[in-house]
PDB file of C-alpha atoms in Angstrom:
ATOM      1  CA  MET A   1      54.350  89.621 -45.709  1.00  0.00           C
ATOM      2  CA  TYR A   2      54.696  90.313 -41.979  1.00  0.00           C
ATOM      3  CA  HIS A   3      52.077  92.219 -40.013  1.00  0.00           C
ATOM      4  CA  ASN A   4      52.754  93.121 -36.420  1.00  0.00           C
ATOM      5  CA  HIS A   5      49.217  92.919 -35.101  1.00  0.00           C
ATOM      6  CA  PRO A   6      47.292  90.477 -32.922  1.00  0.00           C
ATOM      7  CA  TYR A   7      45.409  88.750 -35.735  1.00  0.00           C
ATOM      8  CA  ASP A   8      48.469  88.227 -37.931  1.00  0.00           C
ATOM      9  CA  GLY A   9      47.969  84.467 -38.143  1.00  0.00           C
ATOM     10  CA  TRP A  10      44.376  84.818 -39.278  1.00  0.00           C
ATOM     11  CA  ALA A  11      45.043  87.425 -41.951  1.00  0.00           C
ATOM     12  CA  GLU A  12      48.087  85.689 -43.425  1.00  0.00           C
ATOM     13  CA  ALA A  13      47.544  81.975 -43.033  1.00  0.00           C
ATOM     14  CA  GLY A  14      43.794  81.885 -42.635  1.00  0.00           C
ATOM     15  CA  GLN A  15      44.193  78.883 -40.372  1.00  0.00           C
ATOM     16  CA  GLY A  16      42.044  80.134 -37.483  1.00  0.00           C
ATOM     17  CA  LEU A  17      44.762  79.632 -34.889  1.00  0.00           C
ATOM     18  CA  SER A  18      44.182  81.483 -31.686  1.00  0.00           C
ATOM     19  CA  SER A  19      47.723  82.602 -30.935  1.00  0.00           C
ATOM     20  CA  PRO A  20      47.296  86.150 -32.177  1.00  0.00           C
ATOM     21  CA  TRP A  21      50.678  87.641 -31.273  1.00  0.00           C
ATOM     22  CA  PRO A  22      54.156  87.032 -32.499  1.00  0.00           C
ATOM     23  CA  GLN A  23      56.294  85.063 -30.062  1.00  0.00           C
ATOM     24  CA  THR A  24      57.343  86.948 -26.955  1.00  0.00           C
ATOM     25  CA  PRO A  25      60.617  88.716 -27.694  1.00  0.00           C
ATOM     26  CA  ALA A  26      63.662  87.198 -26.066  1.00  0.00           C
ATOM     27  CA  PRO A  27      65.232  89.250 -23.309  1.00  0.00           C
ATOM     28  CA  SER A  28      68.349  91.133 -24.325  1.00  0.00           C
ATOM     29  CA  ILE A  29      71.455  88.993 -24.049  1.00  0.00           C
ATOM     30  CA  LEU A  30      73.221  92.010 -22.610  1.00  0.00           C
ATOM     31  CA  GLY A  31      70.484  92.664 -20.064  1.00  0.00           C
ATOM     32  CA  ALA A  32      70.404  96.339 -20.971  1.00  0.00           C
ATOM     33  CA  LEU A  33      67.045  96.476 -22.698  1.00  0.00           C
ATOM     34  CA  PRO A  34      63.792  96.427 -20.746  1.00  0.00           C
ATOM     35  CA  TYR A  35      61.071  93.857 -21.370  1.00  0.00           C
ATOM     36  CA  PRO A  36      58.126  95.276 -23.352  1.00  0.00           C
ATOM     37  CA  SER A  37      55.501  96.442 -20.915  1.00  0.00           C
ATOM     38  CA  VAL A  38      51.896  97.452 -20.994  1.00  0.00           C
ATOM     39  CA  SER A  39      50.810 100.765 -19.527  1.00  0.00           C
ATOM     40  CA  TYR A  40      47.609 100.682 -17.516  1.00  0.00           C
ATOM     41  CA  SER A  41      45.036 103.397 -17.440  1.00  0.00           C
ATOM     42  CA  SER A  42      43.895 104.257 -13.925  1.00  0.00           C
ATOM     43  CA  SER A  43      40.290 104.398 -15.136  1.00  0.00           C
ATOM     44  CA  LEU A  44      40.333 100.739 -16.204  1.00  0.00           C
ATOM     45  CA  ILE A  45      39.884  97.746 -13.917  1.00  0.00           C
ATOM     46  CA  THR A  46      42.649  95.202 -14.506  1.00  0.00           C
ATOM     47  CA  TYR A  47      42.509  91.415 -14.184  1.00  0.00           C
ATOM     48  CA  HIS A  48      45.341  89.030 -15.025  1.00  0.00           C
ATOM     49  CA  ILE A  49      45.339  85.454 -16.252  1.00  0.00           C
ATOM     50  CA  THR A  50      48.508  84.187 -14.613  1.00  0.00           C
ATOM     51  CA  ASN A  51      50.267  81.245 -12.923  1.00  0.00           C
ATOM     52  CA  PHE A  52      50.404  79.208 -16.123  1.00  0.00           C
ATOM     53  CA  ALA A  53      50.962  75.543 -15.229  1.00  0.00           C
ATOM     54  CA  PRO A  54      52.434  75.198 -17.815  1.00  0.00           C
ATOM     55  CA  HIS A  55      50.064  77.197 -20.057  1.00  0.00           C
ATOM     56  CA  ILE A  56      46.905  79.298 -19.993  1.00  0.00           C
ATOM     57  CA  LEU A  57      44.636  76.229 -19.958  1.00  0.00           C
ATOM     58  CA  ASN A  58      45.907  75.571 -16.413  1.00  0.00           C
ATOM     59  CA  SER A  59      46.046  78.977 -14.775  1.00  0.00           C
ATOM     60  CA  LYS A  60      44.248  81.370 -12.490  1.00  0.00           C
ATOM     61  CA  VAL A  61      42.611  84.746 -12.891  1.00  0.00           C
ATOM     62  CA  VAL A  62      43.407  87.389 -10.309  1.00  0.00           C
ATOM     63  CA  GLY A  63      41.457  90.571  -9.816  1.00  0.00           C
ATOM     64  CA  PRO A  64      42.541  94.146  -9.079  1.00  0.00           C
ATOM     65  CA  ASP A  65      43.101  93.164  -5.423  1.00  0.00           C
ATOM     66  CA  ASN A  66      45.452  90.285  -6.468  1.00  0.00           C
ATOM     67  CA  ARG A  67      43.013  87.683  -5.172  1.00  0.00           C
ATOM     68  CA  THR A  68      42.144  84.658  -7.261  1.00  0.00           C
ATOM     69  CA  CYS A  69      38.634  85.014  -8.666  1.00  0.00           C
ATOM     70  CA  TYR A  70      38.635  82.169 -11.234  1.00  0.00           C
ATOM     71  CA  THR A  71      40.670  79.081 -12.015  1.00  0.00           C
ATOM     72  CA  ILE A  72      41.146  77.573 -15.451  1.00  0.00           C
ATOM     73  CA  ARG A  73      41.778  73.822 -15.366  1.00  0.00           C
ATOM     74  CA  THR A  74      42.340  71.146 -17.962  1.00  0.00           C
ATOM     75  CA  ASP A  75      42.187  67.890 -16.024  1.00  0.00           C
ATOM     76  CA  ARG A  76      44.835  65.277 -16.860  1.00  0.00           C
ATOM     77  CA  ASP A  77      42.190  62.576 -16.550  1.00  0.00           C
ATOM     78  CA  MET A  78      39.949  64.405 -19.041  1.00  0.00           C
ATOM     79  CA  PRO A  79      42.363  66.340 -21.288  1.00  0.00           C
ATOM     80  CA  GLY A  80      39.622  67.076 -23.818  1.00  0.00           C
ATOM     81  CA  TYR A  81      37.885  69.489 -21.414  1.00  0.00           C
ATOM     82  CA  THR A  82      38.812  72.804 -19.826  1.00  0.00           C
ATOM     83  CA  ALA A  83      36.685  74.107 -16.952  1.00  0.00           C
ATOM     84  CA  ILE A  84      36.590  77.684 -15.724  1.00  0.00           C
ATOM     85  CA  LYS A  85      35.567  77.775 -12.063  1.00  0.00           C
ATOM     86  CA  ASN A  86      34.694  80.559  -9.644  1.00  0.00           C
ATOM     87  CA  THR A  87      36.021  80.916  -6.087  1.00  0.00           C
ATOM     88  CA  HIS A  88      33.347  78.507  -4.813  1.00  0.00           C
ATOM     89  CA  ASP A  89      34.753  75.815  -7.164  1.00  0.00           C
ATOM     90  CA  ASN A  90      31.592  75.943  -9.300  1.00  0.00           C
ATOM     91  CA  ALA A  91      32.116  75.553 -13.035  1.00  0.00           C
ATOM     92  CA  ILE A  92      30.945  78.671 -14.863  1.00  0.00           C
ATOM     93  CA  ALA A  93      32.106  77.494 -18.280  1.00  0.00           C
ATOM     94  CA  LEU A  94      33.278  74.357 -20.019  1.00  0.00           C
ATOM     95  CA  VAL A  95      35.240  74.043 -23.248  1.00  0.00           C
ATOM     96  CA  GLU A  96      35.255  70.708 -25.032  1.00  0.00           C
ATOM     97  CA  TRP A  97      38.340  70.447 -27.240  1.00  0.00           C
ATOM     98  CA  LYS A  98      37.166  68.657 -30.353  1.00  0.00           C
ATOM     99  CA  GLN A  99      38.149  69.241 -33.964  1.00  0.00           C
ATOM    100  CA  SER A 100      35.709  72.142 -33.737  1.00  0.00           C
ATOM    101  CA  PRO A 101      35.809  73.177 -30.031  1.00  0.00           C
ATOM    102  CA  VAL A 102      32.536  73.636 -28.155  1.00  0.00           C
ATOM    103  CA  ILE A 103      31.809  76.050 -25.303  1.00  0.00           C
ATOM    104  CA  GLU A 104      29.052  76.462 -22.750  1.00  0.00           C
ATOM    105  CA  ILE A 105      28.834  79.311 -20.239  1.00  0.00           C
ATOM    106  CA  ARG A 106      26.405  78.477 -17.465  1.00  0.00           C
ATOM    107  CA  GLY A 107      23.311  80.686 -17.514  1.00  0.00           C
ATOM    108  CA  LEU A 108      24.685  82.810 -20.341  1.00  0.00           C
ATOM    109  CA  LEU A 109      25.616  80.828 -23.429  1.00  0.00           C
ATOM    110  CA  PRO A 110      24.088  77.511 -24.446  1.00  0.00           C
ATOM    111  CA  LYS A 111      26.462  74.832 -25.721  1.00  0.00           C
ATOM    112  CA  GLN A 112      27.745  75.839 -29.161  1.00  0.00           C
ATOM    113  CA  SER A 113      30.883  75.854 -31.262  1.00  0.00           C
ATOM    114  CA  VAL A 114      33.530  78.365 -30.251  1.00  0.00           C
ATOM    115  CA  HIS A 115      33.823  79.573 -33.849  1.00  0.00           C
ATOM    116  CA  ASN A 116      30.123  80.417 -33.749  1.00  0.00           C
ATOM    117  CA  TRP A 117      30.485  82.414 -30.518  1.00  0.00           C
ATOM    118  CA  LEU A 118      33.747  84.140 -31.536  1.00  0.00           C
ATOM    119  CA  ARG A 119      32.957  84.423 -35.217  1.00  0.00           C
ATOM    120  CA  LEU A 120      35.547  85.783 -37.640  1.00  0.00           C
ATOM    121  CA  THR A 121      34.361  88.736 -39.679  1.00  0.00           C
ATOM    122  CA  SER A 122      34.183  88.228 -43.442  1.00  0.00           C
ATOM    123  CA  ASP A 123      37.484  90.073 -43.961  1.00  0.00           C
ATOM    124  CA  ARG A 124      39.074  88.015 -41.119  1.00  0.00           C
ATOM    125  CA  SER A 125      40.266  91.196 -39.378  1.00  0.00           C
ATOM    126  CA  ALA A 126      38.173  90.870 -36.201  1.00  0.00           C
ATOM    127  CA  ARG A 127      35.823  88.566 -34.297  1.00  0.00           C
ATOM    128  CA  SER A 128      32.253  89.206 -33.283  1.00  0.00           C
ATOM    129  CA  MET A 129      30.786  87.940 -30.012  1.00  0.00           C
ATOM    130  CA  GLU A 130      27.169  87.975 -28.892  1.00  0.00           C
ATOM    131  CA  ILE A 131      26.128  88.124 -25.222  1.00  0.00           C
ATOM    132  CA  ARG A 132      22.486  88.398 -24.118  1.00  0.00           C
ATOM    133  CA  GLY A 133      21.485  89.402 -27.651  1.00  0.00           C
ATOM    134  CA  VAL A 134      24.044  92.241 -27.823  1.00  0.00           C
ATOM    135  CA  LYS A 135      26.817  92.144 -30.418  1.00  0.00           C
ATOM    136  CA  TYR A 136      30.432  92.994 -29.536  1.00  0.00           C
ATOM    137  CA  ILE A 137      33.577  93.167 -31.663  1.00  0.00           C
ATOM    138  CA  TRP A 138      37.104  91.996 -30.776  1.00  0.00           C
ATOM    139  CA  ALA A 139      39.596  93.855 -32.986  1.00  0.00           C
ATOM    140  CA  PRO A 140      43.375  94.291 -32.957  1.00  0.00           C
ATOM    141  CA  HIS A 141      44.883  97.567 -31.804  1.00  0.00           C
ATOM    142  CA  ASN A 142      48.667  97.930 -31.600  1.00  0.00           C
ATOM    143  CA  GLN A 143      49.863  95.008 -29.453  1.00  0.00           C
ATOM    144  CA  SER A 144      46.469  94.230 -27.926  1.00  0.00           C
ATOM    145  CA  ILE A 145      42.965  93.135 -28.798  1.00  0.00           C
ATOM    146  CA  ASN A 146      40.185  95.576 -27.943  1.00  0.00           C
ATOM    147  CA  LEU A 147      36.555  94.794 -27.268  1.00  0.00           C
ATOM    148  CA  HIS A 148      34.025  97.311 -28.553  1.00  0.00           C
ATOM    149  CA  ALA A 149      30.262  97.407 -28.470  1.00  0.00           C
ATOM    150  CA  GLY A 150      28.918  96.420 -31.870  1.00  0.00           C
ATOM    151  CA  ASP A 151      26.884  99.622 -32.050  1.00  0.00           C
ATOM    152  CA  PHE A 152      27.487 102.531 -34.373  1.00  0.00           C
ATOM    153  CA  ALA A 153      29.663 104.350 -31.819  1.00  0.00           C
ATOM    154  CA  ARG A 154      31.953 101.332 -31.273  1.00  0.00           C
ATOM    155  CA  THR A 155      32.201 102.077 -27.556  1.00  0.00           C
ATOM    156  CA  PHE A 156      35.471 100.750 -26.055  1.00  0.00           C
ATOM    157  CA  LEU A 157      34.864  98.185 -23.307  1.00  0.00           C
ATOM    158  CA  ALA A 158      38.010  96.112 -22.752  1.00  0.00           C
ATOM    159  CA  ASN A 159      41.534  95.344 -23.846  1.00  0.00           C
ATOM    160  CA  VAL A 160      43.551  92.107 -23.759  1.00  0.00           C
ATOM    161  CA  SER A 161      47.347  92.185 -23.946  1.00  0.00           C
ATOM    162  CA  ARG A 162      50.354  90.090 -23.030  1.00  0.00           C
ATOM    163  CA  THR A 163      52.734  91.027 -20.262  1.00  0.00           C
ATOM    164  CA  GLN A 164      55.950  89.224 -19.374  1.00  0.00           C
ATOM    165  CA  ASN A 165      54.173  86.517 -17.357  1.00  0.00           C
ATOM    166  CA  SER A 166      50.433  87.036 -17.723  1.00  0.00           C
ATOM    167  CA  ILE A 167      47.576  88.036 -19.951  1.00  0.00           C
ATOM    168  CA  ALA A 168      46.331  91.449 -18.838  1.00  0.00           C
ATOM    169  CA  ILE A 169      42.630  92.186 -19.211  1.00  0.00           C
ATOM    170  CA  GLN A 170      41.595  95.797 -18.704  1.00  0.00           C
ATOM    171  CA  MET A 171      37.889  96.642 -18.527  1.00  0.00           C
ATOM    172  CA  THR A 172      35.852  99.773 -18.265  1.00  0.00           C
ATOM    173  CA  SER A 173      33.278 100.148 -15.514  1.00  0.00           C
ATOM    174  CA  ASP A 174      30.666  99.989 -18.316  1.00  0.00           C
ATOM    175  CA  ALA A 175      31.830  96.460 -19.191  1.00  0.00           C
ATOM    176  CA  LEU A 176      31.444  95.402 -15.567  1.00  0.00           C
ATOM    177  CA  GLN A 177      28.008  97.055 -15.295  1.00  0.00           C
ATOM    178  CA  GLN A 178      26.955  95.130 -18.407  1.00  0.00           C
ATOM    179  CA  LYS A 179      28.079  91.932 -16.597  1.00  0.00           C
ATOM    180  CA  LEU A 180      30.689  91.087 -19.221  1.00  0.00           C
ATOM    181  CA  LEU A 181      33.484  90.080 -16.827  1.00  0.00           C
ATOM    182  CA  GLU A 182      33.140  86.305 -17.244  1.00  0.00           C
ATOM    183  CA  SER A 183      32.551  86.512 -21.008  1.00  0.00           C
ATOM    184  CA  ILE A 184      35.627  88.704 -21.464  1.00  0.00           C
ATOM    185  CA  ILE A 185      37.849  86.424 -19.372  1.00  0.00           C
ATOM    186  CA  ILE A 186      36.654  83.316 -21.223  1.00  0.00           C
ATOM    187  CA  ALA A 187      37.064  84.972 -24.630  1.00  0.00           C
ATOM    188  CA  ALA A 188      40.578  86.153 -23.650  1.00  0.00           C
ATOM    189  CA  MET A 189      41.504  82.605 -22.635  1.00  0.00           C
ATOM    190  CA  LEU A 190      40.221  81.226 -25.941  1.00  0.00           C
ATOM    191  CA  LEU A 191      41.943  83.911 -28.012  1.00  0.00           C
ATOM    192  CA  GLN A 192      45.238  83.313 -26.194  1.00  0.00           C
ATOM    193  CA  CYS A 193      45.256  79.530 -25.744  1.00  0.00           C
ATOM    194  CA  GLY A 194      47.161  78.745 -28.925  1.00  0.00           C
ATOM    195  CA  ARG A 195      44.647  76.150 -30.105  1.00  0.00           C
ATOM    196  CA  ASN A 196      42.580  76.233 -33.248  1.00  0.00           C
ATOM    197  CA  ILE A 197      39.221  77.681 -32.232  1.00  0.00           C
ATOM    198  CA  ASP A 198      37.698  77.571 -35.695  1.00  0.00           C
TER     199      ASP A 198
END
């Protein structure tokens, strides 16, 4: 059975792979059809993971002003590690790619398995994430993955979607006020990297 939603691989195969979307559609051979695009709400703040070299694990994150605010690097000399660094070249997070990947976010998340931080729900339809003792839920919506507060109201906080040459991350001002920017960017990278994160 085919499901056209971001967690298709999890629901069908149950393999825990982190490539949640079907392959990017090929451009029309006639050139007459537009590339699928994402519409942006003016009330959301948009960041992009872009400049894949050649993939998301070697890329940069640009902010609403198109300035680089983070870099994502997997060093050739240490291919088992991916570091996320700020503009001052300080590592804010480190992912160790083992059979069960491990993550640490400086000052926010002690070293732990990625599957513990981005835990699949029992029905495998979403992932929960905990930051500073607050629970959040990543869940598919159309061709994107939305982040909601884990509270009763399920307050919308962010959205991650693919564009032609980037991963678009849209956040509410509430998400920024709750200091979720780095957590959202790191989670988006992990959810889009194509590696098994479970």
